[in-house]
PDB file of C-alpha atoms in Angstrom:
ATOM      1  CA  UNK A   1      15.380 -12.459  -0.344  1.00  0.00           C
ATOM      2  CA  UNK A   2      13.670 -13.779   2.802  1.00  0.00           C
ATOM      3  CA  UNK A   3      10.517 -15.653   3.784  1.00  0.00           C
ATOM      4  CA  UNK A   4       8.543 -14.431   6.370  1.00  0.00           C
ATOM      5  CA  UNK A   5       5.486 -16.478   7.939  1.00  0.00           C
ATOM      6  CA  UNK A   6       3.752 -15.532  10.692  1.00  0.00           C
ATOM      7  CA  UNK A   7       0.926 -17.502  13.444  1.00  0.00           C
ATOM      8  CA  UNK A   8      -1.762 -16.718  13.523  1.00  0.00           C
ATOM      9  CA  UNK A   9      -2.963 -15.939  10.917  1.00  0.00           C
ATOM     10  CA  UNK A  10      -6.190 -14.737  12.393  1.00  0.00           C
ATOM     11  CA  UNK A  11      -7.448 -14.638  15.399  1.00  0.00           C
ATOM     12  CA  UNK A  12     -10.904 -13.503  17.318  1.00  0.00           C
ATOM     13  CA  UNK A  13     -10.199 -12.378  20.912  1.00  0.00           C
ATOM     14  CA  UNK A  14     -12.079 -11.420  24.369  1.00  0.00           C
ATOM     15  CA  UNK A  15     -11.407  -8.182  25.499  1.00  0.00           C
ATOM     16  CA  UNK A  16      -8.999  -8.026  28.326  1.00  0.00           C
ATOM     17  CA  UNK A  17      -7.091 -10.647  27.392  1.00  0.00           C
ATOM     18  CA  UNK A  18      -3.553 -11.127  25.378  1.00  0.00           C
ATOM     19  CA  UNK A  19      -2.406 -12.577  22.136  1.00  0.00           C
ATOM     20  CA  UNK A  20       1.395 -13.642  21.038  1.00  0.00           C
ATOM     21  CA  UNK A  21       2.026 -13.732  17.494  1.00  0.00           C
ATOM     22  CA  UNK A  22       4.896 -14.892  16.359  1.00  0.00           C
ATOM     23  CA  UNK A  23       7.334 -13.761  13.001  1.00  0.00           C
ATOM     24  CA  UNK A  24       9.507 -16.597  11.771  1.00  0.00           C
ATOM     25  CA  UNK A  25      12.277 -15.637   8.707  1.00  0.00           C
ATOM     26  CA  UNK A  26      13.952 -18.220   6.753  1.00  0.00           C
ATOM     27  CA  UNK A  27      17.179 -16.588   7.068  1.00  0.00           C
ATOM     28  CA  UNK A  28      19.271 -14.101   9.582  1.00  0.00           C
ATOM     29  CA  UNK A  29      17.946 -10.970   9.313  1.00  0.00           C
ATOM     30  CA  UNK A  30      19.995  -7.790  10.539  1.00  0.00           C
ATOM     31  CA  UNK A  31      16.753  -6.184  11.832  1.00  0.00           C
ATOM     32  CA  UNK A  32      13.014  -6.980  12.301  1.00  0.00           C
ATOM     33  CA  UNK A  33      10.349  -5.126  12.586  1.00  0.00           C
ATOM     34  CA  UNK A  34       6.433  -5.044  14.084  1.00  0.00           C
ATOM     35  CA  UNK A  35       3.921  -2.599  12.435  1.00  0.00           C
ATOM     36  CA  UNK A  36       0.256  -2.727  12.816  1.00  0.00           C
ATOM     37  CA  UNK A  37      -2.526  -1.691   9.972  1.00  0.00           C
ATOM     38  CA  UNK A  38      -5.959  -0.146  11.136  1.00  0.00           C
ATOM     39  CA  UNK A  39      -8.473  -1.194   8.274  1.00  0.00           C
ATOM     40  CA  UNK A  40      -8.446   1.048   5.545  1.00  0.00           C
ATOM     41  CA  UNK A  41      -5.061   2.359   6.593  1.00  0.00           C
ATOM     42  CA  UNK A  42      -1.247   2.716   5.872  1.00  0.00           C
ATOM     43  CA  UNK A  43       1.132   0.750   8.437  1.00  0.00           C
ATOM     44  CA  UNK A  44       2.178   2.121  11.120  1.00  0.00           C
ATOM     45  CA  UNK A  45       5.524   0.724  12.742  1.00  0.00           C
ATOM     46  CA  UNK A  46       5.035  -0.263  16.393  1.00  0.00           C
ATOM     47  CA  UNK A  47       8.598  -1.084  17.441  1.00  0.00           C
ATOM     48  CA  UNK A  48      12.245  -2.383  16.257  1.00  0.00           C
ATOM     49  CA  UNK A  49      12.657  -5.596  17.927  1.00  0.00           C
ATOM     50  CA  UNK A  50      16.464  -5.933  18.915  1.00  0.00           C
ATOM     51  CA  UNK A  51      18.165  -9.271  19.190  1.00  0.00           C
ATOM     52  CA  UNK A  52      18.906  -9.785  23.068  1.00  0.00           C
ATOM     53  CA  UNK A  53      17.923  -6.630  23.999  1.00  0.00           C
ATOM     54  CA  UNK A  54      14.575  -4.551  24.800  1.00  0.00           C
ATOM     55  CA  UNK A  55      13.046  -3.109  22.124  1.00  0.00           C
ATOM     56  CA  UNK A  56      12.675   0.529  20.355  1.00  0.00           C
ATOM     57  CA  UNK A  57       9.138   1.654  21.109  1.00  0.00           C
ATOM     58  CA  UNK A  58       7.881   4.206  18.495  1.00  0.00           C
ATOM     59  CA  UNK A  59       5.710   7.280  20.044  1.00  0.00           C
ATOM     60  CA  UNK A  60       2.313   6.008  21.038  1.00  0.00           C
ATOM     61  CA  UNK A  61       3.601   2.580  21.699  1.00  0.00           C
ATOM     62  CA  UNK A  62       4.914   1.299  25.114  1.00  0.00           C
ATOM     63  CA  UNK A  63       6.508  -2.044  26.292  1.00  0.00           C
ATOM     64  CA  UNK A  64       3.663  -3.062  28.683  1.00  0.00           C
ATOM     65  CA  UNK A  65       0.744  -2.832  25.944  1.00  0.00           C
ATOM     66  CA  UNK A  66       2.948  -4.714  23.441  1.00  0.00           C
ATOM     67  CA  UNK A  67       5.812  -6.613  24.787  1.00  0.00           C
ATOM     68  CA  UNK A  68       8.715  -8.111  22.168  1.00  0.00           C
ATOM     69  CA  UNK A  69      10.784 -10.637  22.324  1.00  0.00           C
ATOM     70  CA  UNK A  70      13.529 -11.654  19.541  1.00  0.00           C
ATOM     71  CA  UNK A  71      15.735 -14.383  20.834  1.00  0.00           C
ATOM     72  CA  UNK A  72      17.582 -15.011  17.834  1.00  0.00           C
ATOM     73  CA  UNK A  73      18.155 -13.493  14.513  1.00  0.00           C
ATOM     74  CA  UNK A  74      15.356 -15.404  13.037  1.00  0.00           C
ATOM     75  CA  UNK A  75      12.524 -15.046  15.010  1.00  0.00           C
ATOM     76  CA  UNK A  76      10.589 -12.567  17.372  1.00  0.00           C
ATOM     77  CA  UNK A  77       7.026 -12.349  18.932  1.00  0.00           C
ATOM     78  CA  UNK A  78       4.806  -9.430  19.782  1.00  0.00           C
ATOM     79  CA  UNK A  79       2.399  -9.928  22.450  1.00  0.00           C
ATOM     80  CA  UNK A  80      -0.906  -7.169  22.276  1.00  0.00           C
ATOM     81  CA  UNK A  81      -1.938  -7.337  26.661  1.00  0.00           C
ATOM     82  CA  UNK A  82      -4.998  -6.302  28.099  1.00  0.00           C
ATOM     83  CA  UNK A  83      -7.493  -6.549  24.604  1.00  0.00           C
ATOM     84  CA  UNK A  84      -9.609  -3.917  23.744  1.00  0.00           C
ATOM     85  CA  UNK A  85     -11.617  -3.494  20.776  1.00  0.00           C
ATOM     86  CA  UNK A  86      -9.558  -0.504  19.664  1.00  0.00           C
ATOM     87  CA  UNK A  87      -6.273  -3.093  19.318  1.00  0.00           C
ATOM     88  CA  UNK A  88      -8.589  -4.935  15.702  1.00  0.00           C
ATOM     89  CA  UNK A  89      -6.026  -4.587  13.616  1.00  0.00           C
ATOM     90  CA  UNK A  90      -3.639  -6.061  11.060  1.00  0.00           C
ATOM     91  CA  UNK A  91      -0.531  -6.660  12.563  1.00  0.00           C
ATOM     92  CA  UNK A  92       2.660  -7.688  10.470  1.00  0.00           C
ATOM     93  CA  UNK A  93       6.497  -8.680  10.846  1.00  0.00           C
ATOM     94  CA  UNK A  94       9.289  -7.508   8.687  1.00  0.00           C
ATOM     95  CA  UNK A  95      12.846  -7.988   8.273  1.00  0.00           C
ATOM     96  CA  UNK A  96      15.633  -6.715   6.513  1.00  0.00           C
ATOM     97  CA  UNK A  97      18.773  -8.376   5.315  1.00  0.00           C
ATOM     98  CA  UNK A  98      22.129  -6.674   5.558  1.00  0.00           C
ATOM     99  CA  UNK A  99      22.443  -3.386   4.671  1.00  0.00           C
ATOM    100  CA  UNK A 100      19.762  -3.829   1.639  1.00  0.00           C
ATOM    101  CA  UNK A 101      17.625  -1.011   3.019  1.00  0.00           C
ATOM    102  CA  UNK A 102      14.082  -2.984   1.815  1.00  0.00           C
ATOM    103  CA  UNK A 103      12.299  -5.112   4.223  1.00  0.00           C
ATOM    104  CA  UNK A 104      10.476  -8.388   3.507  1.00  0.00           C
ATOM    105  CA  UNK A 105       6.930  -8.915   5.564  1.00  0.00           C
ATOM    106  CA  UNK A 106       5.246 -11.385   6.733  1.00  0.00           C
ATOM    107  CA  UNK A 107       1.243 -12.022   5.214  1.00  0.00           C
ATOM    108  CA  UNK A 108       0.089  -9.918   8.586  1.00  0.00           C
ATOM    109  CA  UNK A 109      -1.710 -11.398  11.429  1.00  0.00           C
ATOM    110  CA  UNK A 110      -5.575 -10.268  11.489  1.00  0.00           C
ATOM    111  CA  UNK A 111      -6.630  -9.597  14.780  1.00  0.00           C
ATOM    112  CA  UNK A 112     -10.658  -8.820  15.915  1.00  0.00           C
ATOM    113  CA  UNK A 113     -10.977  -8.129  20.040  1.00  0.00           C
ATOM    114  CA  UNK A 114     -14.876  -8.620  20.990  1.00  0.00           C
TER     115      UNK A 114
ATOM    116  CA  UNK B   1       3.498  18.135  11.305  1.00  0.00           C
ATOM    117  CA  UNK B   2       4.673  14.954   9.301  1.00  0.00           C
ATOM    118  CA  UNK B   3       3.124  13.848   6.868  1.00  0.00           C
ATOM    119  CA  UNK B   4       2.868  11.104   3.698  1.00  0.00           C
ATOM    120  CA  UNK B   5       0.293  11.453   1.130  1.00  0.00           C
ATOM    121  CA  UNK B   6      -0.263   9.796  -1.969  1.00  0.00           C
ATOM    122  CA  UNK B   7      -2.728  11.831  -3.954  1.00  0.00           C
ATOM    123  CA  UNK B   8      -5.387   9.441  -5.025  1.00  0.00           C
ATOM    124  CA  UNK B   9      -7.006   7.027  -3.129  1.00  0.00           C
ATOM    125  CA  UNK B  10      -7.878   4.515  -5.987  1.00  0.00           C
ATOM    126  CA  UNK B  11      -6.860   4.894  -9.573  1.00  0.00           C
ATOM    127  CA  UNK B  12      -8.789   3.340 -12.260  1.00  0.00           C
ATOM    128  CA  UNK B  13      -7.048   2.797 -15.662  1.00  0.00           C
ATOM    129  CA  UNK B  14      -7.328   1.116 -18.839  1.00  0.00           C
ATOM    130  CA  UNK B  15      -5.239  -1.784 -19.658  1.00  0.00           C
ATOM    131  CA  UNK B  16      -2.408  -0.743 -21.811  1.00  0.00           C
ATOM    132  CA  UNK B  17      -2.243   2.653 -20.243  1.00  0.00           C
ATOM    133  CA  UNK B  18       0.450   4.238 -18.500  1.00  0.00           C
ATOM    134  CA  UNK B  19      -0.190   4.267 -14.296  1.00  0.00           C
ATOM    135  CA  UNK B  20       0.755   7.184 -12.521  1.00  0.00           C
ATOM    136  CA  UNK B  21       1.114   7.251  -8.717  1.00  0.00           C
ATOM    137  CA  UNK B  22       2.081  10.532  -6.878  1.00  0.00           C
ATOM    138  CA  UNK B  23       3.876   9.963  -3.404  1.00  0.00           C
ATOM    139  CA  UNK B  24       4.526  13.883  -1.917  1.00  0.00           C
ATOM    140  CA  UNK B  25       5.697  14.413   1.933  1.00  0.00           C
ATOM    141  CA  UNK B  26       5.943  16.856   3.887  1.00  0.00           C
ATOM    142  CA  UNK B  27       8.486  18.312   6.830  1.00  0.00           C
ATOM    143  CA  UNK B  28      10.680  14.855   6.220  1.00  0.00           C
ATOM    144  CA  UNK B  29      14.203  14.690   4.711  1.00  0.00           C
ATOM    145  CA  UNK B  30      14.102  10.952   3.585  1.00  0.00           C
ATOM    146  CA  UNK B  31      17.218   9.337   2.983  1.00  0.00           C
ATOM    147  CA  UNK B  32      15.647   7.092   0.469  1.00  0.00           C
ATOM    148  CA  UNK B  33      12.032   6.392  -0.416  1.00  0.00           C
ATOM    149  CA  UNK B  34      10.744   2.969  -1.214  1.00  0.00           C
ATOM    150  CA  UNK B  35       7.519   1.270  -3.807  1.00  0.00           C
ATOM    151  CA  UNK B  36       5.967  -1.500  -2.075  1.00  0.00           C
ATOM    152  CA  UNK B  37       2.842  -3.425  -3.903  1.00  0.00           C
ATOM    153  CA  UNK B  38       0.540  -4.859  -1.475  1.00  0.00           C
ATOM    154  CA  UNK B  39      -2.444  -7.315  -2.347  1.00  0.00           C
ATOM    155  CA  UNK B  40      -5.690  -7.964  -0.195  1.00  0.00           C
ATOM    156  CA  UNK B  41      -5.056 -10.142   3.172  1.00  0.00           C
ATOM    157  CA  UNK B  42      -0.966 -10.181   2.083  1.00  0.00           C
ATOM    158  CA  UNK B  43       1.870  -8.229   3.285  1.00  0.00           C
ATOM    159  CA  UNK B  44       3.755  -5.257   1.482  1.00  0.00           C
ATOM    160  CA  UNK B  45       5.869  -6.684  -1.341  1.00  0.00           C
ATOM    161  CA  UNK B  46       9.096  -4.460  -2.544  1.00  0.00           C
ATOM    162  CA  UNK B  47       9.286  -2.745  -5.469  1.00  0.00           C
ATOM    163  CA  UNK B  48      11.965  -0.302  -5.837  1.00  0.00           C
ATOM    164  CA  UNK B  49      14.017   1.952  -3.940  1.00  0.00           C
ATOM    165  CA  UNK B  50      15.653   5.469  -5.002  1.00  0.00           C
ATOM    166  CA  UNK B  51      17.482   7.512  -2.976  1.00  0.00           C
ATOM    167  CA  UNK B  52      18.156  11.001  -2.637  1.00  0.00           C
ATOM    168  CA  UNK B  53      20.959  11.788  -4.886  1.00  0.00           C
ATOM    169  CA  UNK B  54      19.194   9.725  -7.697  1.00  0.00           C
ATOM    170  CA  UNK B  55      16.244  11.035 -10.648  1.00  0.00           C
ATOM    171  CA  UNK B  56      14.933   7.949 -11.718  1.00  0.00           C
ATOM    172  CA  UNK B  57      14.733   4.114 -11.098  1.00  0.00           C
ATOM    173  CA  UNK B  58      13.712   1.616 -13.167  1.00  0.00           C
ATOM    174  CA  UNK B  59      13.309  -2.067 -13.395  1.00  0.00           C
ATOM    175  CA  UNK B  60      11.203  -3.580 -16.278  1.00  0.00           C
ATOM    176  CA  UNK B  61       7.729  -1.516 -16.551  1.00  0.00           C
ATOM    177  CA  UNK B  62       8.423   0.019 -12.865  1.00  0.00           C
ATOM    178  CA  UNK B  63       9.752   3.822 -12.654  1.00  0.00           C
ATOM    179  CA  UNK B  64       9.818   5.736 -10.079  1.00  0.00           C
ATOM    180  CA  UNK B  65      11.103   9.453  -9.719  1.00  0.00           C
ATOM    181  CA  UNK B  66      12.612  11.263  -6.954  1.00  0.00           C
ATOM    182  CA  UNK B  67      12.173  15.184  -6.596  1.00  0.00           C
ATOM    183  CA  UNK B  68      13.627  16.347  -3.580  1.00  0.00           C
ATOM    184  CA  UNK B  69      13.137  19.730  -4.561  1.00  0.00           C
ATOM    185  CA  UNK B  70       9.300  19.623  -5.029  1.00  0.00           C
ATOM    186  CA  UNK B  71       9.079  16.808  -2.308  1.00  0.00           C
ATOM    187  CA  UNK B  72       7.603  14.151  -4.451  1.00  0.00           C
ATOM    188  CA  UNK B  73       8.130  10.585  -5.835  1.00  0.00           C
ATOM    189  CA  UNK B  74       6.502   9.704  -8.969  1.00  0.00           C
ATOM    190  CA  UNK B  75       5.919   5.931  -9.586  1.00  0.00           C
ATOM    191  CA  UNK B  76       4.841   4.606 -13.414  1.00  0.00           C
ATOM    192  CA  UNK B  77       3.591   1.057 -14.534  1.00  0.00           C
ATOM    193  CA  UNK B  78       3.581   0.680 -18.189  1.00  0.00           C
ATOM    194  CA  UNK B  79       1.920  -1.436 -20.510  1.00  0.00           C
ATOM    195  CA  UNK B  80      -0.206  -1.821 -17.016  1.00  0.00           C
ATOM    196  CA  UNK B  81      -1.995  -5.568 -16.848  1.00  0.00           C
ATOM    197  CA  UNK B  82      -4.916  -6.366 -14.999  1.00  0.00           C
ATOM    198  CA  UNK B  83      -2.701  -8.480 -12.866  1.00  0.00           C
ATOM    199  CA  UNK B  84      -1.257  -4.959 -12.121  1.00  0.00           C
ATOM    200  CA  UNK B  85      -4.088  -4.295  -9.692  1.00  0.00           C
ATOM    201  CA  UNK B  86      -3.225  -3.833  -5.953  1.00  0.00           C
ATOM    202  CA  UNK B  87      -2.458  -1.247  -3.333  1.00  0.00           C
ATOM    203  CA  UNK B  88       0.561   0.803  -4.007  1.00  0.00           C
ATOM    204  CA  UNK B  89       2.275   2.061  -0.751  1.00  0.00           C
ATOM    205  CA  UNK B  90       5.273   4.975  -0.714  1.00  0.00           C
ATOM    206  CA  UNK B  91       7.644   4.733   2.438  1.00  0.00           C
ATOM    207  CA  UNK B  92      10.473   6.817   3.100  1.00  0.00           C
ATOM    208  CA  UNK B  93      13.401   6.383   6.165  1.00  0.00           C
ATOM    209  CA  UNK B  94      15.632   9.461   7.060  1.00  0.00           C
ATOM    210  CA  UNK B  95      18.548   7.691   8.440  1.00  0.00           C
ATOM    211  CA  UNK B  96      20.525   5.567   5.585  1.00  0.00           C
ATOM    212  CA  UNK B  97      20.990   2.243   7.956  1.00  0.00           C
ATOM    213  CA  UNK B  98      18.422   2.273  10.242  1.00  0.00           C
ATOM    214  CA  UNK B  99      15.502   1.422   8.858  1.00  0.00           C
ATOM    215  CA  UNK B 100      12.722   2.996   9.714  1.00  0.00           C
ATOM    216  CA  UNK B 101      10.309   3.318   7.608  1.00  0.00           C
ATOM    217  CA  UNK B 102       7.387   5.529   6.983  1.00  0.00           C
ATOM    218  CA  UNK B 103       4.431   4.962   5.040  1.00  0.00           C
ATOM    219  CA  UNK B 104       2.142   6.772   2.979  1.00  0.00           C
ATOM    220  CA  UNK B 105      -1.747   5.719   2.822  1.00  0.00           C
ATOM    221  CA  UNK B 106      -1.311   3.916  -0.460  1.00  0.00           C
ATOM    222  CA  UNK B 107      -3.199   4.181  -3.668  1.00  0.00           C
ATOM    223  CA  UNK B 108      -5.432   1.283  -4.582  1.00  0.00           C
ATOM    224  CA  UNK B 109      -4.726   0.671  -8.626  1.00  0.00           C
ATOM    225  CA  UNK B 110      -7.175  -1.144 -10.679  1.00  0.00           C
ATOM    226  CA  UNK B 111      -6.134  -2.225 -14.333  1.00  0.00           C
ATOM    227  CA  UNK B 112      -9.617  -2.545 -16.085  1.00  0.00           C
ATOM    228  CA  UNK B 113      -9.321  -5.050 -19.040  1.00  0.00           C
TER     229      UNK B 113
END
């Protein structure tokens, strides 16, 4: 299995502005993973974060409104830019080892934009 | 259009009783569908996974059933325990290997004592 953590936990934000959260595993994981959850909703998956590379942007989601990095098999960051109110959310990490086909996430990162 | 329902919202059972959850989809040919238990303030937790070519899962009180025919997963907790209670998610990916995963709006269970 893998441990994920992620920081912040929780954060309260000023519109306009930008937050990086960050998604550390405890082991190499083949592929990770950024999803966000509205309240009251399921999770929705944002974007495959590739190692090295730019990531895969799911419809509805594009690089400049939430920029990835994953510099290593271990760890990646999602940045949410220019804060609106309509960006509160839940957003969590996941990762998947191998070829097991289940992901492990991360306890979520609550976000509120003023 | 796509879609992932789970037919209740929240499910309220006596402890002891057999939980049913009902997971049905529509215009998706999942590979594989996935149980995921998630708690308040906590991330999804894995459960169990089926895939296509297989009827039934099951791992201690957890079973889960896979109808490709009538596009539905069925997902049972017996002997349910209060400790039981949580959100109950249904995902499914369409590609075996890349992982992308699709979820359903969850069913909140509540085991009352």
């Amino acid at each position: 299995s893998a441990v994920i953590s992620q920081k912040p936990s929780r954060d309260i934000c000023q519109r306009g502005t930008s937050l990086t959260i960050q998604c550390q595993v405890d082991s190499q994981v083949t592929m990770m993973f950024w999803y966000r959850q509205q309240p009251g909703q399921s999770l929705t998956l944002i974007a495959t974060a590739n190692q090295g590379s730019e990531a895969t942007y799911e419809s509805g989601f594009v690089i400049d409104k939430f920029p990835i990095s994953r510099p290593n098999l271990t760890f990646s960051t999602l940045t949410v830019s220019n804060m609106s109110p309509e960006d509160s959310s839940i957003y969590l990490c996941s990762g998947e080892l191998g070829t097991t086909d289940t992901q492990y996430f991360g306890p979520g990162t609550r976000l509120t934009v003023l | 259009s796509q879609k992932i329902e789970q037919n209740s919202e929240a499910l309220n059972i006596q402890e002891g009783k057999t939980a049913t959850l009902t997971c049905n989809y529509t215009n998706y040919s999942p590979a594989y569908l996935q149980w995921y238990r998630q708690d308040p303030g906590r991330g999804p937790v894995f459960l169990l996974l089926i895939r296509e070519n297989e009827k039934e899962k099951r791992k201690e009180r957890l079973k889960v059933t896979f109808d490709t025919t009538l596009k539905q997963s069925l997902f049972h907790i017996t002997a349910s325990q209060p400790a039981d209670s949580a959100t109950y998610l249904c995902a499914l990916d369409e590609r075996a290997g890349a992982n992308n995963l699709f979820f359903g709006t969850g069913t909140r269970l509540t085991v009352i004592p």
